[in-house]
Coordinates of C-alpha atoms in Angstrom, one line a residue:
M470 CA 114.5 121.8 138.4
L471 CA 112.3 118.8 138.2
L472 CA 112.9 116.7 135.1
V473 CA 110.1 114.8 133.4
G474 CA 110.9 111.1 132.9
A475 CA 111.8 110.1 129.4
V476 CA 109.0 108.9 127.2
Q477 CA 108.8 105.1 127.2
A478 CA 109.8 103.6 123.9
R479 CA 107.1 102.1 121.7
E480 CA 106.9 98.3 121.8
L481 CA 106.4 96.2 118.7
R482 CA 104.8 93.1 120.2
V483 CA 105.6 90.0 118.0
C484 CA 104.6 86.4 118.5
A485 CA 107.0 83.8 117.2
D486 CA 108.3 80.3 117.6
P487 CA 111.3 80.0 119.9
N488 CA 112.7 76.9 118.3
N489 CA 112.2 77.1 114.5
L490 CA 115.3 78.1 112.5
P491 CA 115.7 79.4 109.9
F492 CA 112.6 81.4 110.7
S493 CA 112.9 82.3 114.4
N494 CA 114.3 81.2 117.7
E495 CA 114.5 82.6 121.2
A496 CA 118.1 83.8 120.6
G497 CA 116.8 86.0 117.7
E498 CA 118.9 84.2 115.1
G499 CA 116.2 83.6 112.5
F500 CA 115.5 85.6 109.4
E501 CA 112.1 86.5 110.7
N502 CA 113.7 87.8 113.9
K503 CA 115.9 90.0 111.7
L504 CA 112.9 91.3 109.8
A505 CA 111.0 92.0 112.9
S506 CA 113.9 94.1 114.2
L507 CA 114.1 95.9 110.9
I508 CA 110.4 96.8 111.2
A509 CA 110.8 97.9 114.8
E510 CA 113.7 100.2 113.8
E511 CA 111.6 101.8 111.1
L512 CA 108.7 102.3 113.6
G513 CA 111.0 103.7 116.3
A514 CA 110.0 100.7 118.5
E515 CA 111.6 97.9 120.5
V516 CA 110.6 94.3 119.8
R517 CA 109.0 92.4 122.6
Y518 CA 108.3 88.7 121.9
T519 CA 105.7 86.3 123.0
W520 CA 107.0 82.9 122.3
W521 CA 104.7 80.1 121.2
A522 CA 105.3 76.9 119.3
Q523 CA 104.1 77.5 115.7
R524 CA 101.6 74.6 115.4
R525 CA 97.9 74.2 115.4
G526 CA 96.3 76.9 117.6
F527 CA 99.2 79.3 117.2
L528 CA 97.2 82.3 115.8
R529 CA 94.3 81.6 118.1
N530 CA 96.6 81.7 121.2
T531 CA 98.8 84.6 120.1
L532 CA 97.6 87.2 117.7
K533 CA 93.9 86.7 118.1
A534 CA 94.3 86.5 121.9
E535 CA 96.0 89.9 121.7
A536 CA 99.2 88.5 123.2
C537 CA 101.0 90.4 120.3
D538 CA 100.2 92.7 117.4
L539 CA 102.3 91.2 114.6
V540 CA 103.2 87.7 113.3
T541 CA 105.7 87.3 110.5
G542 CA 106.0 84.6 107.9
L543 CA 102.4 83.7 107.1
P544 CA 100.8 83.0 103.7
A545 CA 99.5 86.2 102.0
N546 CA 95.7 86.7 102.2
L547 CA 95.4 84.1 105.1
E548 CA 91.8 84.0 106.3
G549 CA 91.1 85.5 109.7
V550 CA 93.9 88.0 109.8
R551 CA 94.9 91.1 107.8
T552 CA 98.1 90.5 105.9
T553 CA 100.7 92.9 104.5
A554 CA 101.9 92.9 100.9
P555 CA 104.1 89.9 100.4
Y556 CA 107.8 90.4 101.0
Y557 CA 108.9 87.2 99.2
R558 CA 107.7 84.3 97.2
S559 CA 109.1 80.8 97.6
S560 CA 108.1 77.2 96.8
Y561 CA 108.5 73.7 97.9
V562 CA 111.8 72.2 96.6
F563 CA 113.4 68.9 95.8
V564 CA 116.6 68.4 97.8
T565 CA 119.1 65.7 96.7
R566 CA 122.7 64.8 97.3
T567 CA 125.2 65.7 94.6
G568 CA 125.3 62.6 92.4
G569 CA 121.9 61.5 93.6
P570 CA 118.7 61.4 91.6
E571 CA 118.0 64.2 89.2
V572 CA 114.4 65.3 89.9
Q573 CA 112.8 68.1 87.9
S574 CA 109.1 67.4 88.4
L575 CA 106.5 65.6 90.5
N576 CA 105.8 63.6 87.4
D577 CA 109.5 62.4 87.1
P578 CA 109.6 58.6 86.9
V579 CA 112.5 58.6 89.3
L580 CA 110.1 59.4 92.2
R581 CA 108.6 56.0 91.8
Q582 CA 111.9 54.3 92.7
A583 CA 113.8 56.7 95.0
K584 CA 113.4 56.9 98.8
I585 CA 111.5 60.1 99.4
G586 CA 111.1 62.1 102.5
V587 CA 108.2 64.5 103.1
H588 CA 106.9 66.5 106.0
L589 CA 103.7 65.3 107.6
I590 CA 101.4 67.4 109.8
G591 CA 98.8 65.0 111.1
D592 CA 96.7 62.0 110.4
D593 CA 93.5 64.0 109.5
G594 CA 94.3 65.0 105.9
S595 CA 96.0 68.3 106.8
N596 CA 99.3 67.4 105.3
T597 CA 101.8 69.4 103.2
P598 CA 101.2 69.9 99.5
P599 CA 104.0 67.5 98.4
A600 CA 102.5 64.7 100.6
H601 CA 99.2 65.2 98.9
A602 CA 100.7 65.4 95.5
L603 CA 102.6 62.1 95.9
S604 CA 99.5 60.4 97.2
R605 CA 97.5 61.6 94.2
R606 CA 100.1 59.8 92.0
G607 CA 100.0 56.6 94.0
I608 CA 103.5 57.2 95.2
I609 CA 103.2 55.9 98.8
E610 CA 105.3 52.8 99.5
N611 CA 108.6 54.5 99.0
V612 CA 107.7 57.6 101.0
R613 CA 109.0 58.2 104.5
G614 CA 107.1 60.8 106.6
Y615 CA 108.8 63.2 109.0
M616 CA 106.5 65.0 111.5
I617 CA 107.0 68.7 110.9
Y618 CA 106.5 69.4 114.6
G619 CA 109.0 66.6 115.6
D620 CA 110.5 66.4 119.0
Y621 CA 110.3 69.9 120.4
N622 CA 113.1 69.1 122.9
D623 CA 115.5 69.0 119.9
P624 CA 116.6 72.2 118.2
N625 CA 114.7 73.1 115.0
P626 CA 112.6 69.9 114.7
P627 CA 111.7 70.3 111.0
A628 CA 115.4 70.0 110.1
R629 CA 115.6 66.3 110.7
I630 CA 114.5 65.5 107.1
I631 CA 117.5 67.3 105.7
E632 CA 119.8 65.5 108.2
S633 CA 118.4 62.2 107.0
L634 CA 119.0 63.1 103.4
A635 CA 122.6 64.0 104.1
K636 CA 123.1 60.7 105.9
G637 CA 121.8 58.7 102.9
E638 CA 118.7 57.5 104.7
I639 CA 116.5 58.9 101.9
D640 CA 117.3 59.9 98.3
V641 CA 115.1 63.0 97.9
A642 CA 113.5 65.4 100.4
I643 CA 110.6 67.5 99.3
V644 CA 110.4 70.5 101.7
W645 CA 109.5 74.1 102.0
G646 CA 112.2 76.2 100.3
P647 CA 113.5 78.5 103.1
L648 CA 114.0 75.5 105.4
A649 CA 115.8 73.6 102.6
G650 CA 118.0 76.5 101.5
Y651 CA 119.2 77.2 105.1
F652 CA 119.9 73.7 106.3
A653 CA 121.3 72.4 103.0
Q654 CA 124.1 74.9 103.3
R655 CA 125.0 73.5 106.7
E656 CA 125.3 69.8 106.1
G657 CA 128.6 68.1 105.6
V658 CA 127.8 66.8 102.1
P659 CA 126.9 68.9 99.1
L660 CA 123.1 69.1 98.6
K661 CA 121.2 70.4 95.5
V662 CA 118.0 72.4 95.9
T663 CA 115.5 72.5 92.9
P664 CA 112.1 74.2 92.9
V665 CA 109.2 71.7 92.6
R666 CA 107.3 71.6 89.3
P667 CA 104.5 72.0 88.5
I668 CA 104.1 75.0 90.8
F669 CA 100.3 74.4 90.8
D670 CA 99.5 70.7 91.0
G671 CA 95.8 71.2 90.2
P672 CA 93.8 74.2 91.2
Q673 CA 93.7 73.4 94.9
L674 CA 97.3 72.3 95.5
P675 CA 99.9 75.1 95.1
M676 CA 103.6 74.5 95.6
V677 CA 104.4 78.2 95.7
F678 CA 103.3 80.7 98.3
D679 CA 103.6 84.5 98.8
I680 CA 104.7 85.2 102.3
S681 CA 103.5 88.2 104.3
M682 CA 103.2 89.5 107.9
A683 CA 99.9 89.6 109.7
V684 CA 98.0 91.8 112.1
R685 CA 94.5 91.4 113.5
K686 CA 91.7 92.1 111.0
E687 CA 90.7 95.3 112.7
D688 CA 94.2 96.7 112.8
E689 CA 94.4 98.3 109.4
A690 CA 96.6 101.2 110.7
M691 CA 99.2 98.8 111.9
R692 CA 99.1 96.9 108.6
Q693 CA 99.8 100.1 106.7
E694 CA 102.7 101.0 109.0
V695 CA 104.3 97.6 108.6
D696 CA 103.7 97.7 104.8
A697 CA 105.4 101.1 104.5
A698 CA 108.3 99.9 106.6
L699 CA 108.8 96.8 104.4
A700 CA 108.7 99.0 101.3
R701 CA 111.2 101.5 102.6
R702 CA 113.7 98.7 103.6
R703 CA 113.1 96.5 100.6
G704 CA 116.9 96.3 99.9
D705 CA 117.6 95.2 103.5
V706 CA 114.8 92.7 103.4
D707 CA 116.2 91.1 100.2
A708 CA 119.7 91.0 101.8
I709 CA 118.5 89.2 104.9
L710 CA 116.6 86.6 102.8
A711 CA 119.7 86.1 100.6
A712 CA 121.9 85.6 103.6
F713 CA 119.7 82.8 104.9
G714 CA 119.6 81.1 101.5
V715 CA 115.9 81.6 100.9
P716 CA 115.0 80.3 97.4
R717 CA 113.1 83.1 95.7
L718 CA 110.6 82.8 92.8
D719 CA 109.5 86.4 92.9
N720 CA 112.8 87.8 91.6
N721 CA 112.8 85.4 88.6
L722 CA 109.2 86.0 87.8
K723 CA 109.6 89.8 87.9
R724 CA 112.6 89.6 85.5
A725 CA 110.4 87.6 83.2
G726 CA 107.6 90.2 83.4
R727 CA 105.1 87.9 85.0
V728 CA 104.6 89.6 88.4
P729 CA 103.4 93.2 88.8

């Protein structure tokens, strides 16, 4: 009797950065890797990655070029793509050594004296919200910039800012929460992570972001599938984020009745 070959498993084509923990890496060790595997399991699919450094041109060369069908870890309602419902909300944070400066706000006077590290993106004004916020306050001379793309030959280039803080080269790092939460736990000295306040530094400068997954704008069916999978596995999503030390604002705001 002639047997018909098994049906080929569905592929979930994901584009991600191969060198960007805690989010993703080629070994599949990041929390976005874990979330992609979770989605694939729900869809009865196997993950197939297209690796691309997540810097300028990333979406143009990956999702929009149809090299993949899903990108994780993007701001909700990002223009040019169709995003899922957010699966977490986090913020920029202050990171300090235990016994170092106590910083609660961008308006804290201590920021005018402390050595501050911030991530920089480029020299064309497209910098991180904390870099713009400090500049607005005239806090410039005591700020050290760390290129967020860094040296891509090194593992996880954005982590250099946390290493510098642990070594005492700076007193305060102001970085994106998930990066800080992950690497602060892995340094040899105790580090404190505190959400940046105010969470909106003027109408155009948020310090807090809702994070979603994205598909191409025309792929509404795919978006609905991923949305449903995230909803069904909400508990597992939360457990993965907690295991990686992601600072969450959505949980606190929900308890306070300020988020639907």
